[in-house]
C-alpha positions as CSV (number, residue, x, y, z in Angstrom):
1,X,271.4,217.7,-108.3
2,X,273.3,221.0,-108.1
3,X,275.8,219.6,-106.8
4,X,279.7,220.9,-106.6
5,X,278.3,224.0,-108.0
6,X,280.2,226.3,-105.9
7,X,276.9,228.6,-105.2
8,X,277.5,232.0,-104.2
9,X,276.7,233.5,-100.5
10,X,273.4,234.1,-101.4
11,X,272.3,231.3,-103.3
12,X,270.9,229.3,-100.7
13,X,268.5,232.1,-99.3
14,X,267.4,232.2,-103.4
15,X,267.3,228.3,-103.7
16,X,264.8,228.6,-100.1
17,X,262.5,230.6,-101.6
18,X,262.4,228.5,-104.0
19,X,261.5,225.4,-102.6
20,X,257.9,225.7,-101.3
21,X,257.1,225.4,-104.6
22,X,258.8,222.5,-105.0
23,X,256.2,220.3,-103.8
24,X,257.2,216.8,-105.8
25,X,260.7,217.4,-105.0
26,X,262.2,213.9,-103.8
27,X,266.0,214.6,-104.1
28,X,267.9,217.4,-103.2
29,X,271.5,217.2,-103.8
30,X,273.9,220.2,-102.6
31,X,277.1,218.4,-102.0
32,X,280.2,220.8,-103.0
33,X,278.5,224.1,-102.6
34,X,280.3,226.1,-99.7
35,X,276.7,226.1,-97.6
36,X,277.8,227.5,-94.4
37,X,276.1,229.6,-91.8
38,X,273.4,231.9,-92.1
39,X,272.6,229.3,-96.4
40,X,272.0,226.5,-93.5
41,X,269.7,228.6,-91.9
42,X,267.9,229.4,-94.8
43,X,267.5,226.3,-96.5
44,X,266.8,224.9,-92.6
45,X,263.5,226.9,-92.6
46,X,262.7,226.1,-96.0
47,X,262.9,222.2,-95.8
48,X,259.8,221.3,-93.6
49,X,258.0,222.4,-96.9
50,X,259.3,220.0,-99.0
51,X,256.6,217.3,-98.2
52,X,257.8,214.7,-100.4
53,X,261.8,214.9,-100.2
54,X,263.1,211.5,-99.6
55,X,266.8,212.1,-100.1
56,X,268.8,215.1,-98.7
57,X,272.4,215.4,-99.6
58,X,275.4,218.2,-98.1
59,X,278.2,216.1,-97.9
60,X,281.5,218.5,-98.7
61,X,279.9,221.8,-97.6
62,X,281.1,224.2,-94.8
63,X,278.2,223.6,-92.4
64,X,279.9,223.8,-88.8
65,X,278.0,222.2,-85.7
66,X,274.8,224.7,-85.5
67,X,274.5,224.8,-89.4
68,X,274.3,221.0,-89.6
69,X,271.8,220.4,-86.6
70,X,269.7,223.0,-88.0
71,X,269.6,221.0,-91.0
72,X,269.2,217.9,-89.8
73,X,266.1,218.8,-87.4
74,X,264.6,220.1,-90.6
75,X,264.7,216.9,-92.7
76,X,264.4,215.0,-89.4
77,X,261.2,216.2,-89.1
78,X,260.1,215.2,-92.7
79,X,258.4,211.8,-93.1
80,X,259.4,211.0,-96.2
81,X,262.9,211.6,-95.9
82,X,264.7,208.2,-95.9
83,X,268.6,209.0,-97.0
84,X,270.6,212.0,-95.9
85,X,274.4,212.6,-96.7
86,X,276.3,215.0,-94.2
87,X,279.7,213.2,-94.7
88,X,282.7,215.8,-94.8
89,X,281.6,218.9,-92.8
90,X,282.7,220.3,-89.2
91,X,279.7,219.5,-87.3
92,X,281.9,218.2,-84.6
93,X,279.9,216.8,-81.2
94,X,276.9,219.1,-80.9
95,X,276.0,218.7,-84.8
96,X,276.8,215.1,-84.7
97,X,274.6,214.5,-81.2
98,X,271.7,216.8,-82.9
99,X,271.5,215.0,-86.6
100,X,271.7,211.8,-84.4
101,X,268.8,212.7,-82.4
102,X,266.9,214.0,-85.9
103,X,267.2,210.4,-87.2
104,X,265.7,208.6,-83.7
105,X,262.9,206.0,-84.8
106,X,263.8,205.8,-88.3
């Protein structure tokens, strides 16, 4: 967990290059880290890599609607994934509707 670390603006885009080598990763918890915009993009793109991550956790970032679909179809997509925490962001109807859709057939 890095958690409520407060990461700077570029700390996601390090964290995503990162995490293809991150093959055993199960949990990734970024709760309270200001990931907004173009870090949810980054870290989107990243996550289909991370083959074994069963638990995916954002709750009290910044993401807005696009930032938080964008996640979601990324760890939507994973087969292993089995908890995700979104709780406290703006993703409003379109996020909401999208990370719906991610978890269909779950």
């Amino acid at each position: 967990s890095i958690g409520g670390n407060f990461v700077s603006a570029d700390g996601p885009e390090k964290l995503a290059a990162l995490l293809p080598t991150c093959t055993a990763l199960a949990c990734l918890d970024l709760a309270g880290n200001q990931i907004a915009g173009a870090g949810a993009a980054w870290l989107a793109e990243a996550l289909p890599q991370c083959s074994s991550l069963r638990q995916f956790k954002v709750a009290f970032n910044q993401l807005s609607g696009e930032g938080g679909a964008q996640l979601a179809e990324a760890v939507g997509g994973l087969r292993t994934i089995e908890e995700i925490g979104f709780a406290n962001n703006q993703l409003g109807a379109q996020g909401t509707a999208r990370l719906a859709r991610s978890c269909t057939g779950r």
